[in-house]
PDB file of C-alpha atoms in Angstrom:
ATOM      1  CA  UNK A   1      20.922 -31.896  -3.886  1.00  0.00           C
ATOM      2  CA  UNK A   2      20.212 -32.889  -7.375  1.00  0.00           C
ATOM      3  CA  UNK A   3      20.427 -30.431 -10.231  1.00  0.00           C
ATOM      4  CA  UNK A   4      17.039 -31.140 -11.617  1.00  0.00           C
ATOM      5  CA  UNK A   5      15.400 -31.361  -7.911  1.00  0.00           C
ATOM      6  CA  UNK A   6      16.788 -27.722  -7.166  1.00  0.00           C
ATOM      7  CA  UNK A   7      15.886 -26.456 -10.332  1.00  0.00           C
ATOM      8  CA  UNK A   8      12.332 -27.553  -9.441  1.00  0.00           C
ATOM      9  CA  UNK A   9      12.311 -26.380  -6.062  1.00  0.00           C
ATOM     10  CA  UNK A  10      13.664 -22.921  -7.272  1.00  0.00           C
ATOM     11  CA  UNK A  11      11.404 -22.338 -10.561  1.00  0.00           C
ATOM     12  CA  UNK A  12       8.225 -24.452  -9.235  1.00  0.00           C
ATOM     13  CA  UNK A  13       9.111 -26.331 -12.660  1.00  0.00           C
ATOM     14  CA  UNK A  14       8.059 -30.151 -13.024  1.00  0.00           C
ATOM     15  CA  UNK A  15      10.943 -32.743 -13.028  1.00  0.00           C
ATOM     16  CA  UNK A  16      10.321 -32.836 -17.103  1.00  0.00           C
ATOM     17  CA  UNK A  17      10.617 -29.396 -17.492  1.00  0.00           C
ATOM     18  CA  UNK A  18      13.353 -29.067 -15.626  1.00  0.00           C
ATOM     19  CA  UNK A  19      15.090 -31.964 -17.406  1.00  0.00           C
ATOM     20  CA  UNK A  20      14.358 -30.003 -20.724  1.00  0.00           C
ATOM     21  CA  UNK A  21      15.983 -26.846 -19.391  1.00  0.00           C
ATOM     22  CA  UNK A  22      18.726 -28.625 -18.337  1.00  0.00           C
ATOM     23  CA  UNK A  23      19.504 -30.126 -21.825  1.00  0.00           C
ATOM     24  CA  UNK A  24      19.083 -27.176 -23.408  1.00  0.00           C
ATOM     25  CA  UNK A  25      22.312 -25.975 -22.353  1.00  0.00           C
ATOM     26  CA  UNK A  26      21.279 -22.778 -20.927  1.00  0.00           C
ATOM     27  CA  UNK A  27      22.263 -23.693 -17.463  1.00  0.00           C
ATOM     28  CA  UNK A  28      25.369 -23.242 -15.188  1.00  0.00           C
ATOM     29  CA  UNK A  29      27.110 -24.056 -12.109  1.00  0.00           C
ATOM     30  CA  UNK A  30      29.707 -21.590 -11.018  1.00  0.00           C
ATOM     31  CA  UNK A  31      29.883 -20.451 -14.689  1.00  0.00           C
ATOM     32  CA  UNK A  32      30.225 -24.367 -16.292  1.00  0.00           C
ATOM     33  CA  UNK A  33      27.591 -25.378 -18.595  1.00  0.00           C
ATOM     34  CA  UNK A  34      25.769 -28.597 -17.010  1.00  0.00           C
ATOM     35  CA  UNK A  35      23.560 -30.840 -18.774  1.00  0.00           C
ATOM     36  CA  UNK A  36      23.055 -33.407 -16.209  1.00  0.00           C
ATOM     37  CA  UNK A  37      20.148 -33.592 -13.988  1.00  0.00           C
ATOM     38  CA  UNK A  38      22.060 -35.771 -11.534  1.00  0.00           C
ATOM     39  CA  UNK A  39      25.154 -33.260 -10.369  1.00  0.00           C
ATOM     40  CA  UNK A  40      25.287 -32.227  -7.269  1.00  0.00           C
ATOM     41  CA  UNK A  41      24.894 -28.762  -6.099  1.00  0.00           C
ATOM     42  CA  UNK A  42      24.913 -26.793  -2.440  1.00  0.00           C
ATOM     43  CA  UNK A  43      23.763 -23.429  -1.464  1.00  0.00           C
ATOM     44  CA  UNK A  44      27.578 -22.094  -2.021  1.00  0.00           C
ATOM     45  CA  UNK A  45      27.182 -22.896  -5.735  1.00  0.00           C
ATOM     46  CA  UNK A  46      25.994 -20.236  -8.274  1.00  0.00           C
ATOM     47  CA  UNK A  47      23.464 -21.737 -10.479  1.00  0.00           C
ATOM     48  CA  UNK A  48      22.257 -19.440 -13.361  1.00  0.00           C
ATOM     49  CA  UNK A  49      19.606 -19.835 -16.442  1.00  0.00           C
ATOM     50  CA  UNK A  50      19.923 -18.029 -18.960  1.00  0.00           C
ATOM     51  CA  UNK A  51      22.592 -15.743 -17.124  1.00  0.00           C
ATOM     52  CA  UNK A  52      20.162 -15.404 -14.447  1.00  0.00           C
ATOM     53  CA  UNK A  53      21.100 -16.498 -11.023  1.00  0.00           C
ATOM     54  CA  UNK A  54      18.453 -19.391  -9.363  1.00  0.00           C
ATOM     55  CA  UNK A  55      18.262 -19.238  -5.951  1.00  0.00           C
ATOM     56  CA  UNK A  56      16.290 -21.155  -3.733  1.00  0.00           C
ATOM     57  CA  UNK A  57      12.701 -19.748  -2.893  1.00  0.00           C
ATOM     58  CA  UNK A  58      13.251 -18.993   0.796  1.00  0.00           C
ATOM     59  CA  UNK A  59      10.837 -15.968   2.362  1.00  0.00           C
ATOM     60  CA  UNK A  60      10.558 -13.316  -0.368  1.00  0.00           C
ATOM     61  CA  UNK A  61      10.679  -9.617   0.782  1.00  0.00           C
ATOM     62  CA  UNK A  62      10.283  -6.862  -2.155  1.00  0.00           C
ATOM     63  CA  UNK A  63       9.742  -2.859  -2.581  1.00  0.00           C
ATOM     64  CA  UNK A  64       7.937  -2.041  -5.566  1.00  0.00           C
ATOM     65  CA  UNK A  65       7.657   1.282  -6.868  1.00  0.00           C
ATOM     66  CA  UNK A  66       4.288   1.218  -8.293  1.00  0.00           C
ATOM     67  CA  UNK A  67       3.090   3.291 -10.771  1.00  0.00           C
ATOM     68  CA  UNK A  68      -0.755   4.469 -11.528  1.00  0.00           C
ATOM     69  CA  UNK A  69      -2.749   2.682 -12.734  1.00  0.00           C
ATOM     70  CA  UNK A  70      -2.182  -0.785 -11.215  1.00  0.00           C
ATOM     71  CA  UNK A  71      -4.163  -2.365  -9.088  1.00  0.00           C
ATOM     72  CA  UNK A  72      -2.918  -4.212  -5.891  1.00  0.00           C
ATOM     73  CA  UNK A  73      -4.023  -7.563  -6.632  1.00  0.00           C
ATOM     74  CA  UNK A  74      -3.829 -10.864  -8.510  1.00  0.00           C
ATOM     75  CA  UNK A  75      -6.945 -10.387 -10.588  1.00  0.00           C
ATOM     76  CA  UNK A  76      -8.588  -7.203 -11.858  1.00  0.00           C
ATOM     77  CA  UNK A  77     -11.077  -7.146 -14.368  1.00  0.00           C
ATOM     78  CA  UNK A  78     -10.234  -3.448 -15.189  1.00  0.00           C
ATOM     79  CA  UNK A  79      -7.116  -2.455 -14.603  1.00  0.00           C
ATOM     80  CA  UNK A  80      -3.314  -3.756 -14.622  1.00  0.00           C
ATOM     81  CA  UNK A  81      -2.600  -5.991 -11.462  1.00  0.00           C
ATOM     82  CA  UNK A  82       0.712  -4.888 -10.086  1.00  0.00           C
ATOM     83  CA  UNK A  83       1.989  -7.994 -10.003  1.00  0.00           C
ATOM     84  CA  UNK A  84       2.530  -8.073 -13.872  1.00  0.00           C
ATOM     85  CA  UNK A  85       5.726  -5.363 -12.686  1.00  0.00           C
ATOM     86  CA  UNK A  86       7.589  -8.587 -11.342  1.00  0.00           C
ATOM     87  CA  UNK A  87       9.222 -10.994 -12.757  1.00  0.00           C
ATOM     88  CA  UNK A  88       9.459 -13.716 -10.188  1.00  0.00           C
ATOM     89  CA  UNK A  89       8.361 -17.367  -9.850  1.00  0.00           C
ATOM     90  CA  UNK A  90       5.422 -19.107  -7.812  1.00  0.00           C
ATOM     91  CA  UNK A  91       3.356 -15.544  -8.251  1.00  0.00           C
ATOM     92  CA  UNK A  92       0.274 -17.221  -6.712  1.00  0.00           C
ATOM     93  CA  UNK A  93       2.465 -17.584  -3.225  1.00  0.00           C
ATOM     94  CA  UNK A  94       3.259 -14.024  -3.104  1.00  0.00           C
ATOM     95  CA  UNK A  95       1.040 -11.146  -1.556  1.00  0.00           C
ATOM     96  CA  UNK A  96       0.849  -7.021  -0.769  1.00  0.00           C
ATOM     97  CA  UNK A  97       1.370  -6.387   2.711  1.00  0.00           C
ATOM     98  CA  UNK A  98      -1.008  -3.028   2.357  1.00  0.00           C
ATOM     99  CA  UNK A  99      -2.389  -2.253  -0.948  1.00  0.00           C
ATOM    100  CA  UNK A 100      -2.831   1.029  -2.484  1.00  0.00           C
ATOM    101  CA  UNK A 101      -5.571   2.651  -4.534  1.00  0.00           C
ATOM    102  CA  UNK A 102      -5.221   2.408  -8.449  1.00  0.00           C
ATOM    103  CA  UNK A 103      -4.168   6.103  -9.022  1.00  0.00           C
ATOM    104  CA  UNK A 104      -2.286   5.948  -5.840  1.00  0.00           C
ATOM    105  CA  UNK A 105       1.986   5.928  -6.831  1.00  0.00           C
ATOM    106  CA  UNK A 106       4.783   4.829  -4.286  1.00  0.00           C
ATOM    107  CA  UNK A 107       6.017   2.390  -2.226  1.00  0.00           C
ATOM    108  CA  UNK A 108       4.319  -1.172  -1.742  1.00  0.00           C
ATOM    109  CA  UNK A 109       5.651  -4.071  -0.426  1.00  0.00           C
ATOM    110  CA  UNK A 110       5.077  -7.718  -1.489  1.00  0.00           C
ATOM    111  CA  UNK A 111       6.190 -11.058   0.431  1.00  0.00           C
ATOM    112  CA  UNK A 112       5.353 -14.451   1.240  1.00  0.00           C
ATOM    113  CA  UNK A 113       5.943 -14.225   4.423  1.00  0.00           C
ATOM    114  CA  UNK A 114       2.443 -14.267   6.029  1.00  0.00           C
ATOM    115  CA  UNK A 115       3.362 -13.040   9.546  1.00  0.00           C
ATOM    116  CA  UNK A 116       5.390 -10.318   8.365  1.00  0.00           C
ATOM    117  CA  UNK A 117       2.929  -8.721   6.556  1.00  0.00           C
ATOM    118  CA  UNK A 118       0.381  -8.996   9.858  1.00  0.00           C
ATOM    119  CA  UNK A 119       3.102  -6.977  11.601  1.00  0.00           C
ATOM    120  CA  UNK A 120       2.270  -4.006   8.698  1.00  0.00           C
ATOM    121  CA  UNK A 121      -1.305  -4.533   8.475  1.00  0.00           C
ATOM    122  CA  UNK A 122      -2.915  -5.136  11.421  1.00  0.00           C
ATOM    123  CA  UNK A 123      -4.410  -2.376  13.503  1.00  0.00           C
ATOM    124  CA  UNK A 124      -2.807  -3.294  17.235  1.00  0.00           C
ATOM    125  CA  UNK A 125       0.739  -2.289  15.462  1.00  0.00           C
ATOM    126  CA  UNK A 126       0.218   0.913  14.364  1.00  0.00           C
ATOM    127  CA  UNK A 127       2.399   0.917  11.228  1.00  0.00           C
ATOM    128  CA  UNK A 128       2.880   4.246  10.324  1.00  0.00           C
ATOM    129  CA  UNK A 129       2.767   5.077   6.623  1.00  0.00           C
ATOM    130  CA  UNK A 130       3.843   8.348   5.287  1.00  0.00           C
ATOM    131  CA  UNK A 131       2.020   9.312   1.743  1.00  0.00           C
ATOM    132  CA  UNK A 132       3.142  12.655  -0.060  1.00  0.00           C
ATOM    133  CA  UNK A 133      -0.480  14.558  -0.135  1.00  0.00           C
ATOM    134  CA  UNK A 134      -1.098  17.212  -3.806  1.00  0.00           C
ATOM    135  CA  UNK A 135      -4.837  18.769  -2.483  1.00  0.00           C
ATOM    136  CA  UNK A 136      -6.786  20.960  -4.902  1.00  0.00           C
ATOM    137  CA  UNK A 137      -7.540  23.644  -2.067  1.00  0.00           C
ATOM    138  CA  UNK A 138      -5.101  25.298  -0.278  1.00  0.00           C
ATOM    139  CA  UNK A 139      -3.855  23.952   3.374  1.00  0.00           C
ATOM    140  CA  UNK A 140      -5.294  25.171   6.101  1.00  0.00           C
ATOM    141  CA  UNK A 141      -3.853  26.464   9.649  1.00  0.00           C
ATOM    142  CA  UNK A 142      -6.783  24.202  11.376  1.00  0.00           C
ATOM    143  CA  UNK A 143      -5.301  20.872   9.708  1.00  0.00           C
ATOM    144  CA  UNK A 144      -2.506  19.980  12.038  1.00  0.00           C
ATOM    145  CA  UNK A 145      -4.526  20.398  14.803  1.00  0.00           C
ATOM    146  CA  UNK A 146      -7.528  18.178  13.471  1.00  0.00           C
ATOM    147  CA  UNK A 147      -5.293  15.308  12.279  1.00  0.00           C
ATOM    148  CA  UNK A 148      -3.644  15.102  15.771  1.00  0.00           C
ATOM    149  CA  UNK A 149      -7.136  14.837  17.138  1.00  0.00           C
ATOM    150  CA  UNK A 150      -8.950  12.555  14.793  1.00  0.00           C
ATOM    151  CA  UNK A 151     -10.501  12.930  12.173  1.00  0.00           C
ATOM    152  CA  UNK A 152     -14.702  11.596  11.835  1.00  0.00           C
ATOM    153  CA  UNK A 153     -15.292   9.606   8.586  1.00  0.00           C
ATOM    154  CA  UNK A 154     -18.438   8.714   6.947  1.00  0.00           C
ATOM    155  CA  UNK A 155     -19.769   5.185   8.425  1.00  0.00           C
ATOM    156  CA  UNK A 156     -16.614   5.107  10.774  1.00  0.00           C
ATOM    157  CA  UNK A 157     -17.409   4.381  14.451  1.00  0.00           C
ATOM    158  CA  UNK A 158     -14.627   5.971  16.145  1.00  0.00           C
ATOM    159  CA  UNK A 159     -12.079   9.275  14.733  1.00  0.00           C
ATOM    160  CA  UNK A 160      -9.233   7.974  12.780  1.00  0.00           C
ATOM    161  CA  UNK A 161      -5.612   7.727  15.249  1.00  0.00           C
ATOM    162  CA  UNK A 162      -3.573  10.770  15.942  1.00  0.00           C
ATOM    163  CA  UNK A 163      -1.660  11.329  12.604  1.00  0.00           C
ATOM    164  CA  UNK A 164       1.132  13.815  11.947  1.00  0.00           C
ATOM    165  CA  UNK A 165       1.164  16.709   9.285  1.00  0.00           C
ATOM    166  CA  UNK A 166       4.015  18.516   7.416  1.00  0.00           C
ATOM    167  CA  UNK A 167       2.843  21.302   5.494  1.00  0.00           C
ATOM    168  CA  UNK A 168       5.354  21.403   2.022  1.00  0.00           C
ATOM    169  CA  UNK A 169       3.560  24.372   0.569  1.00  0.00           C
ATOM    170  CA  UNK A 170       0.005  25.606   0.096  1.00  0.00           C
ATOM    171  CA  UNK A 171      -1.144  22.366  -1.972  1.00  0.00           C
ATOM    172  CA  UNK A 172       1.283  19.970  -0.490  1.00  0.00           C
ATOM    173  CA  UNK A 173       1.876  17.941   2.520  1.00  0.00           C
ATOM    174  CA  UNK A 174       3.326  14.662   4.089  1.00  0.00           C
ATOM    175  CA  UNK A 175       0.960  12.762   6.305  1.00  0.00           C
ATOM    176  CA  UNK A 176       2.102  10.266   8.452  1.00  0.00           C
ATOM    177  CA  UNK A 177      -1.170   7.618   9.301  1.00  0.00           C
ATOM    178  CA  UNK A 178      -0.823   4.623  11.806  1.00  0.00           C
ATOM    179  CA  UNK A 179      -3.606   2.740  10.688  1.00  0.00           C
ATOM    180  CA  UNK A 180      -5.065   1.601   6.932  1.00  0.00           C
ATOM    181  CA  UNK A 181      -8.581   2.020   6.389  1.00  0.00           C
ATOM    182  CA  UNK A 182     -10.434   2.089   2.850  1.00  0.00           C
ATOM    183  CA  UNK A 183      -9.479   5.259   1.339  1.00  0.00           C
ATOM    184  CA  UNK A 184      -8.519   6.861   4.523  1.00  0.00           C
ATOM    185  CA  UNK A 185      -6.250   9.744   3.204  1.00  0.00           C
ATOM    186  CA  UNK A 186      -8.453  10.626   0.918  1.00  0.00           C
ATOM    187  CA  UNK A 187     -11.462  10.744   3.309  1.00  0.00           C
ATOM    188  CA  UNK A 188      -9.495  12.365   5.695  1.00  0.00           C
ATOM    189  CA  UNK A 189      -9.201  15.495   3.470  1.00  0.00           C
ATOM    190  CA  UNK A 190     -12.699  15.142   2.285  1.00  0.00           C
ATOM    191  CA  UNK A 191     -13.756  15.173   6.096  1.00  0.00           C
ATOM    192  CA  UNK A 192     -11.667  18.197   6.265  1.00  0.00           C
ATOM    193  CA  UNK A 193     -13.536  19.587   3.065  1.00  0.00           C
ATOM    194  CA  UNK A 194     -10.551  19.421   0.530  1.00  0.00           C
ATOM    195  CA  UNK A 195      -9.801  17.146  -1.959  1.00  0.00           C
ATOM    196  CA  UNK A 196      -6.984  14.806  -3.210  1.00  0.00           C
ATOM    197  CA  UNK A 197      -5.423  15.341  -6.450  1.00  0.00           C
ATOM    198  CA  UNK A 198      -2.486  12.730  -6.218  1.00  0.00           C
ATOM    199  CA  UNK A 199      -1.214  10.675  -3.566  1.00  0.00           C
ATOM    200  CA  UNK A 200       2.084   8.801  -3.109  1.00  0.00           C
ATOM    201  CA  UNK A 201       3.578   6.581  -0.523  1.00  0.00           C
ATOM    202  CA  UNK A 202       7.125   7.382   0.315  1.00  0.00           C
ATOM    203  CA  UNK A 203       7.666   4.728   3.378  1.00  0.00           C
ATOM    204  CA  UNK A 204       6.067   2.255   5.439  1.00  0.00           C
ATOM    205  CA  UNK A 205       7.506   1.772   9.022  1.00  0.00           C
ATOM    206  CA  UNK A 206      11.679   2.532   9.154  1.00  0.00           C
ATOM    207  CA  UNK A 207      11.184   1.165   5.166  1.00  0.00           C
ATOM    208  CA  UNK A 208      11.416   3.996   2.669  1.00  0.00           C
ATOM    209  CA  UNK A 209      10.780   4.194  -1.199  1.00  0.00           C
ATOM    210  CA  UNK A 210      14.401   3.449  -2.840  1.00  0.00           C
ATOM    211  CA  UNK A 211      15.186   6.787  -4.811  1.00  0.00           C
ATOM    212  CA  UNK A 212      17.014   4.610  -7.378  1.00  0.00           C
ATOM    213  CA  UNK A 213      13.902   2.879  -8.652  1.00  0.00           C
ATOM    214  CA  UNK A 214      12.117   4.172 -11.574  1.00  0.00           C
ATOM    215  CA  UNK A 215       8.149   3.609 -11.189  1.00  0.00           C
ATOM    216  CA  UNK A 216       7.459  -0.277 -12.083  1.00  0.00           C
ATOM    217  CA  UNK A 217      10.599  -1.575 -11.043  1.00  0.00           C
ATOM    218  CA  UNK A 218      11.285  -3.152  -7.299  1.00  0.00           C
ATOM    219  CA  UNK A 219      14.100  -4.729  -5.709  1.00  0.00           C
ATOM    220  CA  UNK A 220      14.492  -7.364  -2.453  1.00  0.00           C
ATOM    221  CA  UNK A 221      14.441  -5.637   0.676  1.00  0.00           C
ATOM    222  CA  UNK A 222      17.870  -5.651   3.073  1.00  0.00           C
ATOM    223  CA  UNK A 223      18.174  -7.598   5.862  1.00  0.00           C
ATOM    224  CA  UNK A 224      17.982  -4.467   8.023  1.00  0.00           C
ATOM    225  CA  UNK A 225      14.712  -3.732   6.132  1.00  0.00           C
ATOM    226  CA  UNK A 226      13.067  -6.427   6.839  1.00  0.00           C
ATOM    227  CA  UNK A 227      13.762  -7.419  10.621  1.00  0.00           C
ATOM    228  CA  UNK A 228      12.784  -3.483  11.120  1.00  0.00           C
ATOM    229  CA  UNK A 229       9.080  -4.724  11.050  1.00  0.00           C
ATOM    230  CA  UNK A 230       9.934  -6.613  13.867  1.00  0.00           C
ATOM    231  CA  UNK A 231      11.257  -3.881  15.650  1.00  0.00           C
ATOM    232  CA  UNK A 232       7.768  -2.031  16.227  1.00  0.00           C
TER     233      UNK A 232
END
């Protein structure tokens, strides 16, 4: 392939812009400046801008640890969009395979990979997400119980699925949920008649929250990451 075609393929740049970035020197192939639009290159070659490597936009799979305050999103016309945390091309392609609230911290993931993300989201799989839980009142011996039977919500037809508690200390807990509906953690406690003062997600399936990234950064997932969605 073409220099200039796999720089377009790569970036989502035009042929002109991708002739431009090509003469400006900034580019490499296995660390030799090119400034011709017509060498060839092959998926063993390392091509780099700006001593950035290019690779070829294949499936995308990323963690982000995101922070509060962001919305999970493209547009918001009140708070940061989470995707403002990446720095990655074709944005518009990309999308959160199960969003969390704004003041909601931890770990979301983000591909273009449309029937992965089903395999998180919908229902009939029974994901199961596991949130760190700060309430304001103290836990209750009653909780465990209730969550294993299902919980009623508000405007809900049927009890929320069996979920699993772990009791951390009077005011904290991890819940482990197997389904997503709007605000469900928080109702849950509400239902329960307790209320949530933060929440954060610490893993989603076999996938859990990197410990080395700092809140706003993210990182591709591992092959053994991503084919554990299929796994369920």
């Amino acid at each position: 392939m073409r220099l200039d075609k796999f720089l377009c393929d790569a970036l989502g740049a035009t042929r002109k812009e991708a002739t431009k970035i090509i003469k400006s020197g900034d580019v490499t192939v296995d660390g030799v400046i090119q400034k011709s639009g017509a060498v060839k290159v092959n998926e063993d070659n390392l091509v780099e801008w700006q001593d950035r490597e290019v690779r070829m936009q294949g499936p995308r799979y990323i963690m982000l640890f995101k922070p509060d305050g962001f919305v999970c999103s493209h547009e918001d016309g009140f708070n940061h969009t989470a995707f403002m945390l990446l720095d990655e091309v074709k944005m518009e392609n990309l999308h959160f395979a199960g969003r969390l609230d704004v003041d909601t911290t931890g770990l979301v993931l983000i591909t273009d990979d449309g029937q992965w993300s089903h395999r998180i989201t919908s229902p009939k799989h029974k994901c199961a997400k596991t949130y760190r839980v700060w309430l304001a009142d103290p836990v209750q011996a009653t909780y465990q119980q209730a969550f294993e039977e299902g919980i009623d919500l508000r405007n809900e037809k049927a009890p929320t699925l069996p979920a699993q508690l772990e009791v951390v200390d009077d005011h904290e807990v991890l819940l482990t949920i197997h389904e997503g509906k709007y605000h469900q953690v928080k109702r849950m406690f509400a239902a329960l008649g307790n209320k949530v003062e933060a929440l954060h997600r610490e893993s989603v399936g076999d996938i859990i929250l990197d410990e080395d990234l700092e809140p706003g950064e993210y990182r591709y997932l591992t092959q053994e990451e991503i084919d554990s969605v299929w796994k369920k």
